[in-house]
Short mmCIF file of C-alpha atoms in Angstrom, two decimals:
data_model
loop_
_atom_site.label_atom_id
_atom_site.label_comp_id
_atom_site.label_asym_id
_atom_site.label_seq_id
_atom_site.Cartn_x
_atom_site.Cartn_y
_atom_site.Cartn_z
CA UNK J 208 0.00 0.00 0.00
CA UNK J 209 1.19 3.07 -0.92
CA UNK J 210 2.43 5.63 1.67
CA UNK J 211 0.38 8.30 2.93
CA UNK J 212 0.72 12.61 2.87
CA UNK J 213 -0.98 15.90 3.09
CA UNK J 214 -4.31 15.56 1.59
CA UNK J 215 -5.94 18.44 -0.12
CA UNK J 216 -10.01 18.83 -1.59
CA UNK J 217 -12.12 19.72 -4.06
CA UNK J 218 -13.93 22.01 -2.80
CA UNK J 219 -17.55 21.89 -3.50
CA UNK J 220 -19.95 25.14 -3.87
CA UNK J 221 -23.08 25.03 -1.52
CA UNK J 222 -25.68 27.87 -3.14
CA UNK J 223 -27.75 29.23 -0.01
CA UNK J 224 -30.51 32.35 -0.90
CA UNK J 225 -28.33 34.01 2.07
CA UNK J 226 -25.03 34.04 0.35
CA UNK J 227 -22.95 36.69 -1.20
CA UNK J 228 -20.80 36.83 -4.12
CA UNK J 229 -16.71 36.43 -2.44
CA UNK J 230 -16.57 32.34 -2.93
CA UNK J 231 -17.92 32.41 -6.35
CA UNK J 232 -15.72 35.49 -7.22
CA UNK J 233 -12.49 34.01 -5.72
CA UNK J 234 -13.21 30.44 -5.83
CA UNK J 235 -16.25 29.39 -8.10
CA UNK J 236 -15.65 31.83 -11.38
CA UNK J 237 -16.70 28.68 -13.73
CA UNK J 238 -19.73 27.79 -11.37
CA UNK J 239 -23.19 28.16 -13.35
CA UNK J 240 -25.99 28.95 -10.51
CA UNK J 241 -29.25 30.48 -9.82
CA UNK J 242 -28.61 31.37 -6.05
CA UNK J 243 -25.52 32.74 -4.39
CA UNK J 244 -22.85 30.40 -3.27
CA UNK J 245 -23.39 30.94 0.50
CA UNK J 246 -20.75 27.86 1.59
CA UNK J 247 -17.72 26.28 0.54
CA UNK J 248 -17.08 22.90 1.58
CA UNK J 249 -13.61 22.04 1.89
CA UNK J 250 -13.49 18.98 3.72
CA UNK J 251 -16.49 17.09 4.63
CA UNK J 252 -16.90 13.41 4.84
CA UNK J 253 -20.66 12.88 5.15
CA UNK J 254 -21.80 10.49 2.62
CA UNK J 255 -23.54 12.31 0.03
CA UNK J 256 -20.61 14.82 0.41
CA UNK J 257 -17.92 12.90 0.83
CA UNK J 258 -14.81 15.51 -0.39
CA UNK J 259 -12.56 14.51 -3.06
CA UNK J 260 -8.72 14.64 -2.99
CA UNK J 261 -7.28 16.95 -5.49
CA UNK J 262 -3.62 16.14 -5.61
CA UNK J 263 -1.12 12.94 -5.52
CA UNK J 264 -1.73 9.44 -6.01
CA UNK J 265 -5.12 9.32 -4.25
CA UNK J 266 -6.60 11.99 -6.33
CA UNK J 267 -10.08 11.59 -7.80
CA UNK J 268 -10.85 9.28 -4.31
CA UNK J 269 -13.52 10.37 -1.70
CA UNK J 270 -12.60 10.63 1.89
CA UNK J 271 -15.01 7.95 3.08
CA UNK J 272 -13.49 5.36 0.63
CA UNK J 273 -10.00 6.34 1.40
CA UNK J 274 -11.01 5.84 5.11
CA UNK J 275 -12.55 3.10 4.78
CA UNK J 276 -8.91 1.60 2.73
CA UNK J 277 -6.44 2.97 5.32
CA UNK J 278 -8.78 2.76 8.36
CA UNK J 279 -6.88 4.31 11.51
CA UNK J 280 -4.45 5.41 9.50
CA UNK J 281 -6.71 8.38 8.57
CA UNK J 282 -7.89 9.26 11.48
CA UNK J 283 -6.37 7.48 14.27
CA UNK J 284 -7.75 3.95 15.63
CA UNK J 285 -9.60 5.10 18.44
CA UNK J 286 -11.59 7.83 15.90
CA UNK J 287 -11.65 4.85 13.58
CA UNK J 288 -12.98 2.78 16.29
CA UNK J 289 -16.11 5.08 17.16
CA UNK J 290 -16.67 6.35 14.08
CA UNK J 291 -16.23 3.67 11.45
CA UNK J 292 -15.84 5.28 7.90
CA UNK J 293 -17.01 8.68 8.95
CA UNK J 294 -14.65 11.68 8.93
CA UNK J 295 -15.59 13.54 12.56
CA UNK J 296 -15.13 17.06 11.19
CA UNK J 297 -16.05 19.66 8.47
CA UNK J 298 -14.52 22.32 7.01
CA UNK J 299 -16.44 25.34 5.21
CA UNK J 300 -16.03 28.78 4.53
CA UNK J 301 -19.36 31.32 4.42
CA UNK J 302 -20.36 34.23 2.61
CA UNK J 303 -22.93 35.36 5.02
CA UNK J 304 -24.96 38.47 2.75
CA UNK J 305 -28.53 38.08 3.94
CA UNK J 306 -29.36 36.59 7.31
CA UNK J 307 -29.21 33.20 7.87
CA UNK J 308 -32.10 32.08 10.03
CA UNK J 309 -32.60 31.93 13.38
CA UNK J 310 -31.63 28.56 14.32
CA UNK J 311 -29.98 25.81 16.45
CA UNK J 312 -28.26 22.89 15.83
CA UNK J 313 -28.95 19.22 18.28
CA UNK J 314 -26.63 17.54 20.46
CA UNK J 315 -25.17 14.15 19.86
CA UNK J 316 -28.20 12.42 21.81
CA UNK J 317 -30.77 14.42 20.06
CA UNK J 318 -29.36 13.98 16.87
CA UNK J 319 -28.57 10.33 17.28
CA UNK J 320 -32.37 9.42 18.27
CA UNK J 321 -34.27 12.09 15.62
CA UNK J 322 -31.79 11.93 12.66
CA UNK J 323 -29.13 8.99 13.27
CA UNK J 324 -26.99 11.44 13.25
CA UNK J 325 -23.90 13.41 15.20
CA UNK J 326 -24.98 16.36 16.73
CA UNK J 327 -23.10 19.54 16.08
CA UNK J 328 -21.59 21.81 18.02
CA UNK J 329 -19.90 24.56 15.64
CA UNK J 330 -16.33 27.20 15.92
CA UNK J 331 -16.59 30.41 13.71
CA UNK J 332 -13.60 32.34 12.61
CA UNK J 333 -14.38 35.47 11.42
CA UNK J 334 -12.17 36.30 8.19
CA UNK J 335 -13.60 39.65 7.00
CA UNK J 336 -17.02 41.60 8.10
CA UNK J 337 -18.74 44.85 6.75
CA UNK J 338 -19.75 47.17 8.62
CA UNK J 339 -23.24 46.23 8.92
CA UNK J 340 -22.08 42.74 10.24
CA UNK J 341 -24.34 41.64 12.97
CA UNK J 342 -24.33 37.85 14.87
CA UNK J 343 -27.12 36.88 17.25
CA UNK J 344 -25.56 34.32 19.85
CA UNK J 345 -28.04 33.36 22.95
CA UNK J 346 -30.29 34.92 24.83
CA UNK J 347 -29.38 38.00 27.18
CA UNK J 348 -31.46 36.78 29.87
CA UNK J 349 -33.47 33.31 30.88
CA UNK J 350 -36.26 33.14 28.80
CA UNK J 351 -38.94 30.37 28.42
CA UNK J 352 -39.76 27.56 25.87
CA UNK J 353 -43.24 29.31 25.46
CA UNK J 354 -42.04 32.72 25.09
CA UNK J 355 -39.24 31.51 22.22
CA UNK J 356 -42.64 30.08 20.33
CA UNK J 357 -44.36 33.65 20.98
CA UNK J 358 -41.39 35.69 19.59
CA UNK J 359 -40.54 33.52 16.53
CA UNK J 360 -44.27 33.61 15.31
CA UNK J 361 -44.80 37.51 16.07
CA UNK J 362 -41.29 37.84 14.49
CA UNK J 363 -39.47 39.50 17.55
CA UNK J 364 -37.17 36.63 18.85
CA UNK J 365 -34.00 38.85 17.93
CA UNK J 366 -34.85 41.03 20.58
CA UNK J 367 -34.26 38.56 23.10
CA UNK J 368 -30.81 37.28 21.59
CA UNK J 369 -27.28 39.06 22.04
CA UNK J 370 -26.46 40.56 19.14
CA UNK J 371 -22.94 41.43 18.57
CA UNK J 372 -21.22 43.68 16.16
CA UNK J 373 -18.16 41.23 14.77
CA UNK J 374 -14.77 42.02 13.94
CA UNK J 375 -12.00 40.43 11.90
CA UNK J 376 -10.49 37.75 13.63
CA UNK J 377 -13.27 36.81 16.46
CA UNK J 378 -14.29 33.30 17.25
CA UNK J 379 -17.04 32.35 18.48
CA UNK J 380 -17.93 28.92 19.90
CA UNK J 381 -21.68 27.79 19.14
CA UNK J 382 -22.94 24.91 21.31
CA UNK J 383 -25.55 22.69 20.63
CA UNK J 384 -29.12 24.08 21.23
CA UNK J 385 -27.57 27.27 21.60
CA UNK J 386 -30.48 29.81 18.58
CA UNK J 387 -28.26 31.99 16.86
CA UNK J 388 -28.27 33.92 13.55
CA UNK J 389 -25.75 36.21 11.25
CA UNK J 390 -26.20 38.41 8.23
CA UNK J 391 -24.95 41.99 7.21
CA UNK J 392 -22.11 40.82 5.03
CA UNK J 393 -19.72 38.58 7.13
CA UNK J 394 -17.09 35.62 5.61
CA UNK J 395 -15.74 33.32 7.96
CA UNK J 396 -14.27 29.55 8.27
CA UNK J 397 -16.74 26.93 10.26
CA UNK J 398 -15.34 23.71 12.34
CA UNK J 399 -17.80 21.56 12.79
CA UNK J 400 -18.59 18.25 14.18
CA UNK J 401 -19.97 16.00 11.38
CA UNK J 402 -23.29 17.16 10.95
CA UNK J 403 -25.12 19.28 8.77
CA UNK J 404 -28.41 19.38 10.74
CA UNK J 405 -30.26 22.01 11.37
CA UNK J 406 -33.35 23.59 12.50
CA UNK J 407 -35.48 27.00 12.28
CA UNK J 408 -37.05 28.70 14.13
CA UNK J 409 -37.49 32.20 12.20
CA UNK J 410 -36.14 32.65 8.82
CA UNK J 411 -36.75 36.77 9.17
CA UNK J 412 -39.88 36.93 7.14
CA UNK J 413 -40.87 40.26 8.52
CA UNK J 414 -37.78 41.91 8.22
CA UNK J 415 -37.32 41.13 4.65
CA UNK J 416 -40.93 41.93 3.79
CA UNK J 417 -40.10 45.75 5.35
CA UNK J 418 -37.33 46.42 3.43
CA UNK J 419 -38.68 44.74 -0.06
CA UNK J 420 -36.75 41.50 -0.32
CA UNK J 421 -37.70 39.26 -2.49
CA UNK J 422 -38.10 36.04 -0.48
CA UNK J 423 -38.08 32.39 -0.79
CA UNK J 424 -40.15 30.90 2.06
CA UNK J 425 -38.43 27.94 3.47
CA UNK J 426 -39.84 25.53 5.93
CA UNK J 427 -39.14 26.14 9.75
CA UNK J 428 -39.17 23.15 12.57
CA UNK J 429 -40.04 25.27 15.89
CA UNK J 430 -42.64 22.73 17.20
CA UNK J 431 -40.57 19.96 16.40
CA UNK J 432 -37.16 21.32 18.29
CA UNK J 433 -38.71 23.73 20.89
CA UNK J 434 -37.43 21.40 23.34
CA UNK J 435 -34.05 21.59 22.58
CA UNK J 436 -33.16 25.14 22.71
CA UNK J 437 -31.03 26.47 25.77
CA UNK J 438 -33.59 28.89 27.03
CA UNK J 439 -30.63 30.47 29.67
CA UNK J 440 -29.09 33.53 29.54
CA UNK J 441 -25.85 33.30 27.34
CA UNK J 442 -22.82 34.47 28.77
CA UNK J 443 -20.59 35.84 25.37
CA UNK J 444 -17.41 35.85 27.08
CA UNK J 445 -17.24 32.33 27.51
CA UNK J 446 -18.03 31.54 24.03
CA UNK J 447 -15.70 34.30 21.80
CA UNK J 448 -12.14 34.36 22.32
CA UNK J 449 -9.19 36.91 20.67
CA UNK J 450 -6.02 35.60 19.20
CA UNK J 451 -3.53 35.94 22.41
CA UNK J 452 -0.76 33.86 23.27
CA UNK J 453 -0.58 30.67 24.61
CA UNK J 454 0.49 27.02 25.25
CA UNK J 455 2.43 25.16 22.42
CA UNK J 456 0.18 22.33 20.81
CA UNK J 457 2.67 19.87 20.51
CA UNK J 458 4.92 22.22 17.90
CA UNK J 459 7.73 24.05 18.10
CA UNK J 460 8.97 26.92 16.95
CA UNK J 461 8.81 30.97 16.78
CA UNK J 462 4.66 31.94 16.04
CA UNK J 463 4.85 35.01 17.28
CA UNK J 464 0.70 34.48 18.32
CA UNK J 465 -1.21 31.63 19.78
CA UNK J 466 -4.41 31.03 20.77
CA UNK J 467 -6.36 28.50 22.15
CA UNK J 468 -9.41 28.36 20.64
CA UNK J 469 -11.47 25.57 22.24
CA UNK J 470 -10.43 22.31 23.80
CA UNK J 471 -13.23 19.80 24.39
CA UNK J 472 -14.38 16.47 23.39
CA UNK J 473 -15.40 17.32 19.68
CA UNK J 474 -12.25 18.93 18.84
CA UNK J 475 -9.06 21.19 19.69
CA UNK J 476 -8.65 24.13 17.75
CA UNK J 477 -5.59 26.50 17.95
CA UNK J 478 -4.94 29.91 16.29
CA UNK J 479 -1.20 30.59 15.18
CA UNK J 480 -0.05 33.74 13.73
CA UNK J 481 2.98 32.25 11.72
CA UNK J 482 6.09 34.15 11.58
CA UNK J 483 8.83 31.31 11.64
CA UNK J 484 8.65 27.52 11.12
CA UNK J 485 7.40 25.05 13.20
CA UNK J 486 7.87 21.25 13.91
CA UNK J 487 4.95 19.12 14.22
CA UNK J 488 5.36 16.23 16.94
CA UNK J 489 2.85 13.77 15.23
CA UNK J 490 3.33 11.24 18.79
CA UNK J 491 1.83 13.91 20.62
CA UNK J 492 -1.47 14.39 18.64
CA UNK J 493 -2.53 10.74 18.25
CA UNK J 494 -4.84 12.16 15.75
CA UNK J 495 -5.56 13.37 12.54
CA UNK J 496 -4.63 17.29 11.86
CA UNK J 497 -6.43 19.81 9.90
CA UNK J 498 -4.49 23.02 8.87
CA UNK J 499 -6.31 25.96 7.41
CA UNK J 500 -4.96 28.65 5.97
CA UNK J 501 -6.87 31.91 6.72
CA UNK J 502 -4.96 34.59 5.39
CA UNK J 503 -1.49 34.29 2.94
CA UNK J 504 -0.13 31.23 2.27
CA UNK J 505 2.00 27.91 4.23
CA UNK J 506 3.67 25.28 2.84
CA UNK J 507 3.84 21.62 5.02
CA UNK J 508 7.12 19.69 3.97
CA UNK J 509 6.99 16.10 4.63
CA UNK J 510 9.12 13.48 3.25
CA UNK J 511 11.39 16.06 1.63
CA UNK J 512 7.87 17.33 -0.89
CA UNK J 513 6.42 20.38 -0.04
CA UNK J 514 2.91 20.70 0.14
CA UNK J 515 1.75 24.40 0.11
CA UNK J 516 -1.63 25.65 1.57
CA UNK J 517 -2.67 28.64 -0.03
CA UNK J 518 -5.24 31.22 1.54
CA UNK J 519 -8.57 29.69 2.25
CA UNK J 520 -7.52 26.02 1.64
CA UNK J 521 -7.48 23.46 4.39
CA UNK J 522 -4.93 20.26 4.60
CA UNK J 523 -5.68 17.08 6.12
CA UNK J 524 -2.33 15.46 8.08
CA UNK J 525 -3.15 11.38 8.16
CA UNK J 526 -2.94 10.14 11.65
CA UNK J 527 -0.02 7.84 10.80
CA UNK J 528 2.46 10.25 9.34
CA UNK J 529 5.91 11.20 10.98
CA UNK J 530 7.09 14.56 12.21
CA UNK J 531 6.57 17.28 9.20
CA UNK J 532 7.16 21.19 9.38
CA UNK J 533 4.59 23.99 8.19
CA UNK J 534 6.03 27.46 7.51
CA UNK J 535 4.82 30.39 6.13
CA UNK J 536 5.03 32.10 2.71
CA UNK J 537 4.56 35.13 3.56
CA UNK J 538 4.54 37.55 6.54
CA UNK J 539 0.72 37.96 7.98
CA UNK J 540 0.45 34.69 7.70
CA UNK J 541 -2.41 32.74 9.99
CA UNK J 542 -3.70 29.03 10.16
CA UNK J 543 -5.60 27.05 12.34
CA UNK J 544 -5.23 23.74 13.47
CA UNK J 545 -7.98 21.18 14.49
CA UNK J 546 -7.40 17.59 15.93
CA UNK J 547 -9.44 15.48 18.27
CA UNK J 548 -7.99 13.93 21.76
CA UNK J 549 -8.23 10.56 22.33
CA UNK J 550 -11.92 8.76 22.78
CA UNK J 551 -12.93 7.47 25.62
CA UNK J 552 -15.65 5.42 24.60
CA UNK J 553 -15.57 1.93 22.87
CA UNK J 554 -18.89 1.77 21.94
CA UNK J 555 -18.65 3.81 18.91
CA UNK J 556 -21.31 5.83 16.81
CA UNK J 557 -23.12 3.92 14.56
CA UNK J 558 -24.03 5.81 11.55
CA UNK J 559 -27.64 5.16 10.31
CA UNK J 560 -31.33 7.07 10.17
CA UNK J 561 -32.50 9.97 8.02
CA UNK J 562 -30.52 11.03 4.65
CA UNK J 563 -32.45 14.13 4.65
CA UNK J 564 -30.46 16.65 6.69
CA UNK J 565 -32.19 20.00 7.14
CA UNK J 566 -30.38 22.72 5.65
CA UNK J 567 -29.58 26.34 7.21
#
């Protein structure tokens, strides 16, 4: 069997009525469609989605069939052991124009018994912003179930939700059941856990009827997920974090800018600003690794071939392979990284239920 390296994607345009026109301009130019391209998905390995490898000798190859051929090696056996053929994570970039809807996403339980499916909890970067920007995260007080219902039918449930003016390089960490919402011109990168479920509550009917929108009515699911929403108040500094400096992640090396981003079961993200190279110490991930780059350019050498990441594309580092460096091409340049830590459960998910996920 041949020897694994840095896989790179495909990636695959995603047209949403909320989308703008930055990933078809910079990414999609040949792309025929009738709505904007709202999402770019860059590495995904859900089965009608599965991404395709672009480069080497597994190009042409979806992840799920490549997983399924070098098993652990992908992913690492314990991911391989509770997951099976499914890749845990997904990568996407957004061009947020309109507003998406007001919306949450299930938990792994919830998800597992309504859809057969992981739940998802969800990490924003935010890459670039207008001025009009605007995300709803939470609620800025308790609220109840039956109030939610009120305010999404009467069309004033934004009033009860944070809503934050955005700037360039804010994450913010999304958990499940958590209603939130964006629009006002915003792109940014998404981590996700392996699901693209999700449900509405209030797809801003009223707003876009004031101000003349032409509008596609799309179905909502507020009876069918009112009890899954976190009706308490939603504490934004525990869930948006700046790019300080921090820890080490297992590399070493002169960044000049670390951050971590979130460390829990579903993943552990980390924000470098790259100024030198660094050494990756594969023993001490026991994982897969996902580099994107979110502004200039890196290049990953492994095996004495360079493998270079330019702006906006994301790399997928094979649990099995030895030590590698990344280094930048460029000054200004930024990635983040994304692994999982080691499961604790044997079990494993079994993957199963509905095909139809519900779209944002």
């Amino acid at each position: 069997m041949n020897r694994l390296y840095p896989l790179k994607f495909h990636p695959v345009p995603k047209e949403r009525v909320w989308g703008g026109t930055c990933l078809k301009d910079n990414f999609f130019r040949e792309h025929e469609c009738e709505l904007p391209i709202g999402e770019s998905l860059d590495l995904c390995g859900l089965e009608n989605d599965s991404s395709i490898v672009s480069e080497g000798y597994l190009a042409d190859n979806p992840l799920d069939d490549i997983i399924e051929t070098y098993l652990g090696d992908i992913v690492g056996d314990d991911k391989y052991q509770y997951f099976g053929n499914l890749f845990p994570i997904i990568i996407k970039k957004l061009d947020i124009q309109d507003y998406l809807s007001v919306q949450i996403h299930p938990d792994d339980i919830a998800a597992d018994e309504r859809e057969g499916s992981l739940g998802k909890k969800e990490v924003w970067y935010i890459k670039d912003c207008d001025k009009d920007a605007r995300i709803y995260l939470g609620f800025k007080r308790d609220v109840t179930a039956a109030e939610v219902y009120e305010r999404c039918k009467n069309g004033t449930i934004a009033s009860l939700m944070n809503e934050i003016i955005p700037e360039k390089g804010d994450f913010y960490i999304i958990e499940p059941g958590c209603v939130h919402a964006a629009g006002g011109g915003i792109r940014l990168f998404e981590i996700s856990q392996a699901s693209d479920i999700t449900y509405r509550l209030y797809d801003w009917e009223k707003e876009r009827l004031e101000r003349g929108i032409k509008y596609i009515k799309r179905e909502t699911h507020l009876e069918e997920c009112l009890d899954l929403i976190d009706c308490s108040r939603y504490d934004i500094g525990l869930h948006k974090r700046s790019t300080g400096s921090n820890g080490n992640s297992g590399a070493e090396g002169q960044t000049g800018g670390e951050t971590t981003v979130e460390d829990c079961r579903e993943f552990k993200i980390k924000h470098f600003h790259l100024k030198d190279k660094l050494h990756i110490y594969t023993e001490k991930f026991e994982s897969f690794i996902i580099y994107s780059c979110v502004n200039k350019s890196a290049t990953i050498l492994y095996n004495n071939t360079a493998y270079r990441i330019n702006e906006g594309e994301s790399a997928l580092i094979p649990a099995s392979l030895d030590d590698f460096t990344i280094s930048p091409d460029e000054p200004g340049c930024e990635i983040i990284e994304c692994y999982m830590g080691k499961m604790e459960e044997a079990d494993g998910y079994i993957e199963g239920g509905s095909e139809e996920n519900i779209k944002s």
